[in-house]
CSV table of C-alpha atoms in Angstrom, one decimal:
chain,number,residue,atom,x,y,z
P,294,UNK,CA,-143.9,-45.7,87.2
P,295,UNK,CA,-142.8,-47.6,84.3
P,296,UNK,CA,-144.8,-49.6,82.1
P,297,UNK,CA,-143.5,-53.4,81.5
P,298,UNK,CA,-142.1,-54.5,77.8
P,299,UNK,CA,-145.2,-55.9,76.1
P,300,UNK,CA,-146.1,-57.1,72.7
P,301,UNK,CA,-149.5,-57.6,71.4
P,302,UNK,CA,-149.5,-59.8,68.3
P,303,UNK,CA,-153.1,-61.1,66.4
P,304,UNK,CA,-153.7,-64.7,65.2
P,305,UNK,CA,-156.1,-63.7,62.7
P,306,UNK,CA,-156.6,-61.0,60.7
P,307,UNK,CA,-159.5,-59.7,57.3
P,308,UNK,CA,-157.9,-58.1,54.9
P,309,UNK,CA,-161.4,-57.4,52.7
P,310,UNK,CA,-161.4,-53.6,53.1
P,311,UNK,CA,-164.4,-53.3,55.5
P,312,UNK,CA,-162.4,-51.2,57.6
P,313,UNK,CA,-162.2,-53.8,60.3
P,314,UNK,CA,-159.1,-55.7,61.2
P,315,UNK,CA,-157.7,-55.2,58.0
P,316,UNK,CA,-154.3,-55.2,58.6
P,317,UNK,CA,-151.9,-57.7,60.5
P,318,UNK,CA,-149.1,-55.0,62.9
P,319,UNK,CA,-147.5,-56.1,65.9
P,320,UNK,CA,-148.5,-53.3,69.0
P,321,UNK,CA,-147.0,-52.9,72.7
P,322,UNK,CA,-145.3,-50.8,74.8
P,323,UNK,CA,-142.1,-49.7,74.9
P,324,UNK,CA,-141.1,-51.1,71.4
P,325,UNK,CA,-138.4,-49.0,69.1
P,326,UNK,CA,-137.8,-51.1,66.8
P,327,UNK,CA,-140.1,-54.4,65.1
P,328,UNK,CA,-138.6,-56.7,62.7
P,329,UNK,CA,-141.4,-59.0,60.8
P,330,UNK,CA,-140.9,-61.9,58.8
P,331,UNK,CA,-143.6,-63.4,57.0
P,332,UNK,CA,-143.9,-67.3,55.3
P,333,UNK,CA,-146.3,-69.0,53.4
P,334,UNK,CA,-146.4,-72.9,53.9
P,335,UNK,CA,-144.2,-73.3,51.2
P,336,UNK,CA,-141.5,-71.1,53.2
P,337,UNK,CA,-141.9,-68.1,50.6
P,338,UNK,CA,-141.1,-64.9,52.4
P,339,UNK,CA,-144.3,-62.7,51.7
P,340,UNK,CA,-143.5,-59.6,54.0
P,341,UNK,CA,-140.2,-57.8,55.5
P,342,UNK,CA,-140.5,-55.0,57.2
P,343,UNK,CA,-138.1,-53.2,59.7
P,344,UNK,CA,-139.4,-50.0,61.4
P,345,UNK,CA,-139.8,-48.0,64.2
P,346,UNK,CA,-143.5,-47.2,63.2
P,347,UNK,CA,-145.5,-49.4,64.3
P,348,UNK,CA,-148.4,-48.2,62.1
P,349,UNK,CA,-146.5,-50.4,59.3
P,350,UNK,CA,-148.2,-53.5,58.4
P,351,UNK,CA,-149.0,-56.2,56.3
P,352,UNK,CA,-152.3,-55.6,54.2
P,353,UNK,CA,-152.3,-59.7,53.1
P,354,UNK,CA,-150.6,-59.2,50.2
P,355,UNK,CA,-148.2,-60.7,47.9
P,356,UNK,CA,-146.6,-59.0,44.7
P,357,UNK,CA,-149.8,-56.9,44.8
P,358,UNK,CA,-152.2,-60.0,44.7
P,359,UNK,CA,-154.3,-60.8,47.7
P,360,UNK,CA,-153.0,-63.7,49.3
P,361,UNK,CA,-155.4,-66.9,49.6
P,362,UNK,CA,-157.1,-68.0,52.9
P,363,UNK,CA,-154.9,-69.9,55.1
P,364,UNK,CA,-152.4,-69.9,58.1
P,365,UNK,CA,-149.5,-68.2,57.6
P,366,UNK,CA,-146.0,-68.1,59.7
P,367,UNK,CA,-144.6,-64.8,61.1
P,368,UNK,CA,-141.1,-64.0,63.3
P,369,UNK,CA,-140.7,-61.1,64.5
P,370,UNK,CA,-137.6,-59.4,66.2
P,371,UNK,CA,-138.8,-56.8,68.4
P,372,UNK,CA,-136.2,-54.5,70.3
P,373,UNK,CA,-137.3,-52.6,73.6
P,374,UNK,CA,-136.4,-48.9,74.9
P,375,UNK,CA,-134.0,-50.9,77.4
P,376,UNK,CA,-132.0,-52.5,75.0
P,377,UNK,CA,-133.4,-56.3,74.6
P,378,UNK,CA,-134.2,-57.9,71.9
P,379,UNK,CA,-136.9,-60.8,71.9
P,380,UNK,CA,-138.1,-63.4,69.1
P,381,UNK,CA,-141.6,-63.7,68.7
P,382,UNK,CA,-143.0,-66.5,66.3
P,383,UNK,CA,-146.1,-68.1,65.4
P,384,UNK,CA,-149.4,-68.4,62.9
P,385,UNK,CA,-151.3,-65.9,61.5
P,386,UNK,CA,-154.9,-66.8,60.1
P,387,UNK,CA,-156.1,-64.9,57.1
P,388,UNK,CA,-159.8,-64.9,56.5
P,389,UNK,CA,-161.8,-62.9,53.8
């Protein structure tokens, strides 16, 4: 039995440290690889990240200041353990 390619990927995310969705990651099955962009409204990349560890993630920071409240864009590439390779893109909330 083989599980199908899925991605899970929040809209909204609390970086404030209470230990509870304080982190924005991409999650799935079958993922090696996860390529994430992500833009403030001003197009100004904010995070990169390429990894096969899906524990990486962005903590809602930029240049080691917390970012302000607001929607945020993210793309990310994600490659499968079959070989494809699919976009995902959309907005990510940050709330405090």
């Amino acid at each position: 039995v083989f599980a199908p390619n899925d991605v899970l990927i929040p809209n909204a995310f609390s970086p404030n440290n209470d230990g509870h969705n304080d982190y924005f990651s991409i999650q799935g099955t079958n993922i090696l690889l996860a390529e994430v962009h992500i833009y403030n409204r001003w197009g100004n990349r904010l995070f990169f990240d390429v990894d096969t560890n899906l524990s990486q993630s962005w903590d809602g920071t930029y240049n080691s200041e917390q970012v302000e409240i607001g929607v945020y864009v993210y793309y990310a590439y994600v490659t499968f353990a079959d070989g494809t390779r699919k976009l995902y893109k959309g907005n990510v909330t940050v709330v405090h």
